[in-house]
Structure formats: C-alpha cells, structure tokens
Short mmCIF file of N, CA and C in Angstrom, two decimals:
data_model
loop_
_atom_site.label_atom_id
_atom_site.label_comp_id
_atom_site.label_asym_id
_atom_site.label_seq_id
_atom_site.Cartn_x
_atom_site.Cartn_y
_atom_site.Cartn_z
N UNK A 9 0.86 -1.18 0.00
CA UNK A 9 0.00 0.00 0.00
C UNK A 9 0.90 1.23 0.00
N UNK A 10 0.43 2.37 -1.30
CA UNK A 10 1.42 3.48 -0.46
C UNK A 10 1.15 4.60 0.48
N UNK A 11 2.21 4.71 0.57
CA UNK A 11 2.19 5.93 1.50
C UNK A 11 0.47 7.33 1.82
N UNK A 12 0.88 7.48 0.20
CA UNK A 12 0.03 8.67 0.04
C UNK A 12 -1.76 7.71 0.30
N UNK A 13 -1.88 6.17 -0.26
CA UNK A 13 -3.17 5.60 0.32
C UNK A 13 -3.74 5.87 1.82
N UNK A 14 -2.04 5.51 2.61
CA UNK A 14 -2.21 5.20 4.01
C UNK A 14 -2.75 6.39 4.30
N UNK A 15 -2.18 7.79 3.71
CA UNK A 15 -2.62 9.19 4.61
C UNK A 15 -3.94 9.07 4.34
N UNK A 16 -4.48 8.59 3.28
CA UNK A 16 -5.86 9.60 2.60
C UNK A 16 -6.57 8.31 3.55
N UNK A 17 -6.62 7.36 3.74
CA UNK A 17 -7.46 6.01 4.72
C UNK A 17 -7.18 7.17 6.10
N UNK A 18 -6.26 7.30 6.39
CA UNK A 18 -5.92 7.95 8.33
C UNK A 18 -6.76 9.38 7.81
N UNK A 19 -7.05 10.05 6.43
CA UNK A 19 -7.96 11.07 6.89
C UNK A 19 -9.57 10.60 6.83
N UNK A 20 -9.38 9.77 6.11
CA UNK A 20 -10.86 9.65 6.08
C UNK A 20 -11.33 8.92 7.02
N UNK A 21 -10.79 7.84 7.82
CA UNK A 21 -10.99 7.77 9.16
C UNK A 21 -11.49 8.73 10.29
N UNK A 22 -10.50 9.69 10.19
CA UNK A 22 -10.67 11.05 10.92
C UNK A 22 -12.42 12.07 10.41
N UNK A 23 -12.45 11.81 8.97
CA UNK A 23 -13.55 11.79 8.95
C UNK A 23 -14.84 11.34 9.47
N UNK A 24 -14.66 10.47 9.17
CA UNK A 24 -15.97 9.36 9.60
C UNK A 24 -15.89 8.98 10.98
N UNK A 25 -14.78 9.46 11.96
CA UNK A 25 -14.92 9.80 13.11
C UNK A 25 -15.61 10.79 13.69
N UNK A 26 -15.42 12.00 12.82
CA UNK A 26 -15.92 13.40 13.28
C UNK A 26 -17.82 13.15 13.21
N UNK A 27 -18.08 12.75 11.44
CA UNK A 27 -19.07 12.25 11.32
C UNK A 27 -19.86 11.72 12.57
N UNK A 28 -19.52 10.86 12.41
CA UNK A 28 -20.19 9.79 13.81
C UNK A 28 -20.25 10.53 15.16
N UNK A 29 -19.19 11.76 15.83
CA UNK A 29 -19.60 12.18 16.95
C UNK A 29 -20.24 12.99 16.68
N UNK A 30 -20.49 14.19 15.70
CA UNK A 30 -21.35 14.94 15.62
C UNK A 30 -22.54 14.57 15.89
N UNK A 31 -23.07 13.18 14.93
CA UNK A 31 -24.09 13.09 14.78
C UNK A 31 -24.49 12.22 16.20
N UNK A 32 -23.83 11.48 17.16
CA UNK A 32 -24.43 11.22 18.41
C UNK A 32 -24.10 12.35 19.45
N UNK A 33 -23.43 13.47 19.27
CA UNK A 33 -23.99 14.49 19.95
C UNK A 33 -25.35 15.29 19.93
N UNK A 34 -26.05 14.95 18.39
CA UNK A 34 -26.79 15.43 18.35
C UNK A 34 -28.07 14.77 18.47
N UNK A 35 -27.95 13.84 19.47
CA UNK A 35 -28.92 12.81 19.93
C UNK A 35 -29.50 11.69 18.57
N UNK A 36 -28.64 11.43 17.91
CA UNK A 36 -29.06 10.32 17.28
C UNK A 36 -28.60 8.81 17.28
N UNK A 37 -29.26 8.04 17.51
CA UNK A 37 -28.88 6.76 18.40
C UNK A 37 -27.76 6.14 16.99
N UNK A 38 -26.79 5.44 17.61
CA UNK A 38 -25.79 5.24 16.52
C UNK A 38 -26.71 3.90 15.65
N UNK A 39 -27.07 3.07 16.44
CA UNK A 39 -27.62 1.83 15.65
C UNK A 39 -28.56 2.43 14.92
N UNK A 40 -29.12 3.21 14.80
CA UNK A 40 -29.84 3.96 13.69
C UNK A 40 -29.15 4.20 12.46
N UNK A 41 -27.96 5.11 12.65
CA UNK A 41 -27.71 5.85 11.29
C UNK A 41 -25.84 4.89 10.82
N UNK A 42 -25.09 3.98 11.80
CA UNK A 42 -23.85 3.42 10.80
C UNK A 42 -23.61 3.31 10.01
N UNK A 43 -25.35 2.13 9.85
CA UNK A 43 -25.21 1.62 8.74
C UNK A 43 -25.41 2.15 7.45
N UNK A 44 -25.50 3.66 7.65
CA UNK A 44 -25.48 4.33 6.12
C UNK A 44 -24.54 5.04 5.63
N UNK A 45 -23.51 4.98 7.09
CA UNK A 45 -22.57 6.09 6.78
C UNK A 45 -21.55 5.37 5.64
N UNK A 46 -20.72 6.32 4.89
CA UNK A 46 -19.83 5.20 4.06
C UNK A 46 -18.35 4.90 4.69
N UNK A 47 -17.73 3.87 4.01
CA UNK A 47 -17.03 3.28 4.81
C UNK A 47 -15.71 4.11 4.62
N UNK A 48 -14.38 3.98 5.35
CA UNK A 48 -13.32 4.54 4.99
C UNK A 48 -12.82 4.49 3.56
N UNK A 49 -13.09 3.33 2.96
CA UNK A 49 -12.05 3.16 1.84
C UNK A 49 -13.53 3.93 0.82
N UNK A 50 -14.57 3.90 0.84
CA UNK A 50 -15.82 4.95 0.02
C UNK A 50 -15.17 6.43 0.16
N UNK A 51 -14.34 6.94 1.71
CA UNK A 51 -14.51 8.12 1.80
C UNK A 51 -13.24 8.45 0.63
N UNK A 52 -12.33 7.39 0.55
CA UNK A 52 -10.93 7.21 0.03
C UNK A 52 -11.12 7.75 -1.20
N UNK A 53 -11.78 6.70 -1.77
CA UNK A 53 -12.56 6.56 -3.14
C UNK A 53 -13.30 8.40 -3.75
N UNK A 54 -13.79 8.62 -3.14
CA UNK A 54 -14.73 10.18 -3.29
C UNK A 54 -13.71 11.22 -3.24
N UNK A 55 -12.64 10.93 -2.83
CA UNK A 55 -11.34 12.06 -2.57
C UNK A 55 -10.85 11.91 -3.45
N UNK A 56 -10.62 10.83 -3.86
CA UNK A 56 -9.67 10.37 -5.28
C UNK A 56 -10.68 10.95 -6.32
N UNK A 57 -12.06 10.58 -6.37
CA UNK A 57 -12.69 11.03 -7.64
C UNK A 57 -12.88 12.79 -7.55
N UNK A 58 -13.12 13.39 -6.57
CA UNK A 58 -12.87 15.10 -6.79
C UNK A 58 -11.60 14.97 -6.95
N UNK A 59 -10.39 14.67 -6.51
CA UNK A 59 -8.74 14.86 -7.59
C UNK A 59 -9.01 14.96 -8.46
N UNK A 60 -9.55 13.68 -8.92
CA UNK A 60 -9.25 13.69 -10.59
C UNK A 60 -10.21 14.45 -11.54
N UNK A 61 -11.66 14.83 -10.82
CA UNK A 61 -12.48 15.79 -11.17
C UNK A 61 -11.72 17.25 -11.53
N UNK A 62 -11.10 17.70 -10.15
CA UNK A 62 -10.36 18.71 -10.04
C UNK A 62 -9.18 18.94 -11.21
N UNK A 63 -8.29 17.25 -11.42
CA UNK A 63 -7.52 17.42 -12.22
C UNK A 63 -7.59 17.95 -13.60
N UNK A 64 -8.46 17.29 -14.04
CA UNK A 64 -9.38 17.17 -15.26
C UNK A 64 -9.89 18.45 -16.01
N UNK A 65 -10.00 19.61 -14.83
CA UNK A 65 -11.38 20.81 -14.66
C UNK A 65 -12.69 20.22 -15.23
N UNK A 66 -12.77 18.95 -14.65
CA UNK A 66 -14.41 18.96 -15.04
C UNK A 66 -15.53 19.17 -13.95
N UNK A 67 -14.81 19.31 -12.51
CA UNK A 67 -15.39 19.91 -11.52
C UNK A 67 -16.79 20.37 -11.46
N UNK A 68 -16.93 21.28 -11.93
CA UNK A 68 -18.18 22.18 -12.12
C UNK A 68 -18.97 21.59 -12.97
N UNK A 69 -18.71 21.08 -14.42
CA UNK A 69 -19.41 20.27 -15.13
C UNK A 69 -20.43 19.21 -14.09
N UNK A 70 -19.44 18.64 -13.40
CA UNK A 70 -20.11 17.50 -12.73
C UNK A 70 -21.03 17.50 -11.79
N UNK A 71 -20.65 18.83 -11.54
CA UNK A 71 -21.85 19.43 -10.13
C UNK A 71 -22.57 19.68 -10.35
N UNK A 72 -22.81 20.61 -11.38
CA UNK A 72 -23.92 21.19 -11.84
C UNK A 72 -24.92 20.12 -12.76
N UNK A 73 -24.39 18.92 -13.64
CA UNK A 73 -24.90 17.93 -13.70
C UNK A 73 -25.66 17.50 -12.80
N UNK A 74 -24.91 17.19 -11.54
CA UNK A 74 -25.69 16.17 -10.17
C UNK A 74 -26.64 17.24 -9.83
N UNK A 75 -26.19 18.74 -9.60
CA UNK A 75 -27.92 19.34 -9.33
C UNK A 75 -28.73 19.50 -9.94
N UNK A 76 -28.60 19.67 -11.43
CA UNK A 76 -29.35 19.62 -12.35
C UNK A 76 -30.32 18.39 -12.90
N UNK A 77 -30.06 17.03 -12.09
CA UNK A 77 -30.64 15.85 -12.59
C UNK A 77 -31.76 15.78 -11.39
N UNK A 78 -31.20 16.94 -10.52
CA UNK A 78 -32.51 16.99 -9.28
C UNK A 78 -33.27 17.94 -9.33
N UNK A 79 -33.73 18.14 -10.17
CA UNK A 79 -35.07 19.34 -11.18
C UNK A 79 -35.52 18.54 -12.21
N UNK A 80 -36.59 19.38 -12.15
CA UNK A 80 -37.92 19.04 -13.04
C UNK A 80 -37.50 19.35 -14.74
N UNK A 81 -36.38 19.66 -14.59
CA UNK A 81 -35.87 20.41 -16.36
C UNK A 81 -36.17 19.22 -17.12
N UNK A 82 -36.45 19.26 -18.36
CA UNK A 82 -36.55 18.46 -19.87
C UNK A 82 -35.53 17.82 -19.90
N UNK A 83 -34.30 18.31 -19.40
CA UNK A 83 -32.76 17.41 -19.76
C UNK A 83 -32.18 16.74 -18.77
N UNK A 84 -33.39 16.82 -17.30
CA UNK A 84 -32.58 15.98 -16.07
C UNK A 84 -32.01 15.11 -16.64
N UNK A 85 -32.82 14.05 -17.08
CA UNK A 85 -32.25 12.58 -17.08
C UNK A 85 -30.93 12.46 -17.88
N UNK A 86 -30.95 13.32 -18.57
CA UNK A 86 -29.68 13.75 -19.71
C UNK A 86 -28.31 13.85 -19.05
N UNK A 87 -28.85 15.15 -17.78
CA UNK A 87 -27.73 15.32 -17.16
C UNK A 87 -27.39 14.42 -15.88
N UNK A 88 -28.46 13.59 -15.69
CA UNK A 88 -27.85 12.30 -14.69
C UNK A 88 -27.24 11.50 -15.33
N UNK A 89 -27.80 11.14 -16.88
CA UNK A 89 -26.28 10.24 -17.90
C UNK A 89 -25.35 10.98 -17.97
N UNK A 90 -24.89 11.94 -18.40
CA UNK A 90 -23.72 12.38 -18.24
C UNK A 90 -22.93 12.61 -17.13
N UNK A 91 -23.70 12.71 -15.82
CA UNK A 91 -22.54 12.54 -15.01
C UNK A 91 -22.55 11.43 -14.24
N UNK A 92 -23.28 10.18 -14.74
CA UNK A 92 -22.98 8.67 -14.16
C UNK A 92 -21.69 8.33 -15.25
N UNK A 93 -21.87 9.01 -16.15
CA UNK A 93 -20.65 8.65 -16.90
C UNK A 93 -19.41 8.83 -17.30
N UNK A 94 -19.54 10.07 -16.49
CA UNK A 94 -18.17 10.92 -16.07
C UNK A 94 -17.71 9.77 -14.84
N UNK A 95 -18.90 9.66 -13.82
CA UNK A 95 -18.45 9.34 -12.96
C UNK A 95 -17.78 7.53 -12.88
N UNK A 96 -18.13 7.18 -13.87
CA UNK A 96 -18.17 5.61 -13.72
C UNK A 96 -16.91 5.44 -14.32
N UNK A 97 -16.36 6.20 -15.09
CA UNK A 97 -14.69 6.28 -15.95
C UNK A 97 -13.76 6.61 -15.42
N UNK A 98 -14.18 7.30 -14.23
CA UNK A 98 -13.18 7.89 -13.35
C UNK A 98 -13.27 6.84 -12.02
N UNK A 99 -14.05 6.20 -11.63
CA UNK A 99 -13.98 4.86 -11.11
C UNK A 99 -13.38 3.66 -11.77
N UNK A 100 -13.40 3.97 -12.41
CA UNK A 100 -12.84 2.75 -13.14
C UNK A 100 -11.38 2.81 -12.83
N UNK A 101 -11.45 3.99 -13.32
CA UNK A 101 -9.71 4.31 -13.29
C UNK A 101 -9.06 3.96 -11.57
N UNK A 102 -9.97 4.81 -11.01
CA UNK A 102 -9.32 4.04 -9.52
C UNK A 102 -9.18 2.94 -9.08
N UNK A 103 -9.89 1.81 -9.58
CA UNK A 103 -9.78 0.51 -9.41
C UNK A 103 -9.03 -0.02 -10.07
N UNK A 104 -8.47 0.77 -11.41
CA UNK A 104 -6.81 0.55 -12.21
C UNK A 104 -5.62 0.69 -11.06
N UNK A 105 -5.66 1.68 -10.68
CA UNK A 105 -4.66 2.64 -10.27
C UNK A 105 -4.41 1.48 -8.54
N UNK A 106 -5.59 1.55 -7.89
CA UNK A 106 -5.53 1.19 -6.49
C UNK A 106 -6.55 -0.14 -6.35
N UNK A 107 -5.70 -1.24 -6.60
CA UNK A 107 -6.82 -2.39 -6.59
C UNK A 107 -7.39 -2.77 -5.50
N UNK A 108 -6.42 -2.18 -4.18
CA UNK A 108 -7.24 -2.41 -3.08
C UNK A 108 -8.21 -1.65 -2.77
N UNK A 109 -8.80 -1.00 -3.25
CA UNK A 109 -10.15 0.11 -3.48
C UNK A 109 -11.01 -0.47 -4.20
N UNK A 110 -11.06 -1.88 -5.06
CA UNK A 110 -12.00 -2.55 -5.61
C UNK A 110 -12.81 -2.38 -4.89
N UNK A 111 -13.21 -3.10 -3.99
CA UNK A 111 -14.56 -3.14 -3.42
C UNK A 111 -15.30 -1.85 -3.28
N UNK A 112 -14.52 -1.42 -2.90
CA UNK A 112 -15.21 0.42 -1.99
C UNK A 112 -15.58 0.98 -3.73
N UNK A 113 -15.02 0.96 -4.94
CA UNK A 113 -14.97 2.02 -6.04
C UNK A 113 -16.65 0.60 -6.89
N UNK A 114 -16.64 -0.37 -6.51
CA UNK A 114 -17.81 -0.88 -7.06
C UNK A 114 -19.11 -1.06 -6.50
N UNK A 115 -18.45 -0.55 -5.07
CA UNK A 115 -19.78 -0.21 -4.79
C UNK A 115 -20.72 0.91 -4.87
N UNK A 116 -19.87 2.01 -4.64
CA UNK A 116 -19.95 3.41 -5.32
C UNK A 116 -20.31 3.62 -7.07
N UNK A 117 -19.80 2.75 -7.74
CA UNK A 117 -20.88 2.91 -8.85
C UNK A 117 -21.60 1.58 -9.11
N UNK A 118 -22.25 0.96 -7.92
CA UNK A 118 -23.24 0.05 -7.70
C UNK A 118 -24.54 1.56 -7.84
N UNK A 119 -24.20 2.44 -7.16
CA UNK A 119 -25.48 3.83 -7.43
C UNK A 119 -25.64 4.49 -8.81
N UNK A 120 -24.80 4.35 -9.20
CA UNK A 120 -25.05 4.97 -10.76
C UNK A 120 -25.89 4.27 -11.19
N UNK A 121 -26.61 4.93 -12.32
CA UNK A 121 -27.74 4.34 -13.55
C UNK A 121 -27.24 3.81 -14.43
N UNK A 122 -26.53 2.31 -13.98
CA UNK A 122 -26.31 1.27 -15.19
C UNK A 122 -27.38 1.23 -16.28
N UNK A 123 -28.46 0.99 -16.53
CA UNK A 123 -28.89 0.83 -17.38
C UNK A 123 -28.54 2.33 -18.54
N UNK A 124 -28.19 3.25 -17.74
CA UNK A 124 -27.69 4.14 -19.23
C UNK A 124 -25.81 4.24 -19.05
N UNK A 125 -25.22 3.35 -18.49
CA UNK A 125 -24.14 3.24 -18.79
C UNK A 125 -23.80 1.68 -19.83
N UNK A 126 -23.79 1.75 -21.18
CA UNK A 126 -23.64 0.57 -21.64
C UNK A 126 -22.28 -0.17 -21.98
N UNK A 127 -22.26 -1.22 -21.62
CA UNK A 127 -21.33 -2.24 -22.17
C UNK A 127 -20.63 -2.04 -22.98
N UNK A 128 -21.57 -1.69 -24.11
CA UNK A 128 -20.71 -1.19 -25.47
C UNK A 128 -20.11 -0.04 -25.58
N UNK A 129 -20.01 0.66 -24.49
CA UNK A 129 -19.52 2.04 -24.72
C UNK A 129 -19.01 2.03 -23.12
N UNK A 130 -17.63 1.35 -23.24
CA UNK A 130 -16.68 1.25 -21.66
C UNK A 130 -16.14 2.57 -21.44
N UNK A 131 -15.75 3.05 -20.71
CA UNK A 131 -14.97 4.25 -20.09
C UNK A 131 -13.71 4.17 -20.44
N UNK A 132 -13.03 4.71 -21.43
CA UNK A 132 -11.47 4.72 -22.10
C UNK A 132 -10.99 5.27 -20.67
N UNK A 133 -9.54 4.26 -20.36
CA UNK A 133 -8.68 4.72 -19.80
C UNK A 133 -7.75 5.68 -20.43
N UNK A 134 -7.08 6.86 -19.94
CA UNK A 134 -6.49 7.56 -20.57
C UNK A 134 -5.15 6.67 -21.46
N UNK A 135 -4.59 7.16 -22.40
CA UNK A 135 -3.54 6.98 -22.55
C UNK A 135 -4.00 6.06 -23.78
N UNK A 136 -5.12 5.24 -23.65
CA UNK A 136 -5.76 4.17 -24.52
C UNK A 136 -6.72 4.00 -26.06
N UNK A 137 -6.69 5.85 -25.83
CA UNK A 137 -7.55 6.40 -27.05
C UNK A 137 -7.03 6.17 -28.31
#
C-alpha cells in the first residue's frame, strides 16, 4: 500500500470519526444511522474522484450535472447520464490505479444508472484512445 493511500485512509478515518460524533452528539442513536454512513475506503474513493475531477477541470461540469438531474428540467435525465458517466470512468480508473479500493470504487458505482451506462460504450482509460 502506499504511502500517500495510508494518509488519505488515516484522513478519512478522521472523517468518519468526526461524522459519527457529531451526529451522536446530536442525539441520534448510533444503531440507527452506521449503517449508512460510508465506509473509509468509500470516503478514500470520493477524494480520489474530486482529484481527478479537479484534475481534469471537469469539476463544475459534474456538479452542476448532479444538481441539475434533481429538477424538473426536460434534460434531467440527460444530465444524470452524463454525469454517471463521467463518474463511472473515473472509477474505473481508480480501481486501475488502487486495486485495493476494488470493493469500496464498485460499490460506489453500484449507485449509478447502469442501465444508461452501456457495455458497449466502456470508459477509455487515458492513454488508450
């Protein structure tokens, strides 16, 4: 594992620590809400995909996608394919890059809208075009 994995697992730990006391300070019974929180190597995973969002500048594209697929507009659904499919290529790639993130990066696009991400049209790794 390297180095730079180990930090980003010890922050997102630190995360999902903070997470968790906030939210039983604020009187919510823990056996209620764990089981939804995501796990360290998810929080790993979501850091890595804003990097490479960030890297990319597709940042804003992607955001404004994800709020935009939560309105009533003519092109929601449009803009929830496009950014399940931003997002599912850039998962991919992390599960290239960091195989011990398999699990955590397939489950995370276990939420995407497979049915408009198709088979026939895989997510090019860079370099592969």
């Amino acid at each position: 594992m390297s180095e730079s994995l180990a930090r980003l697992r010890a922050d997102a730990r630190l995360e999902l620590d903070v997470l968790i006391e906030r939210r039983s300070r604020a009187g919510e019974d823990p056996w209620d809400f764990l089981q939804f929180l995501p796990t360290v190597d998810q929080l790993v995973v979501r850091a890595l995909r804003d990097d490479e969002l960030d890297r990319t500048g597709k940042t804003a594209e992607f955001l404004l996608a994800r709020l935009g697929e939560k309105t009533q507009r003519p092109d929601a659904a449009r803009l929830r394919v496009e950014a399940d499919r931003l997002e599912y290529g850039i998962l991919r790639e992390i599960a290239h890059r960091h195989p011990e993130l398999t699990r955590a990066v397939w489950t995370l696009a276990g939420d995407l809208d497979h049915a408009q991400i198709s088979p026939a049209e895989p997510a090019t790794r860079r370099g592969e075009e």
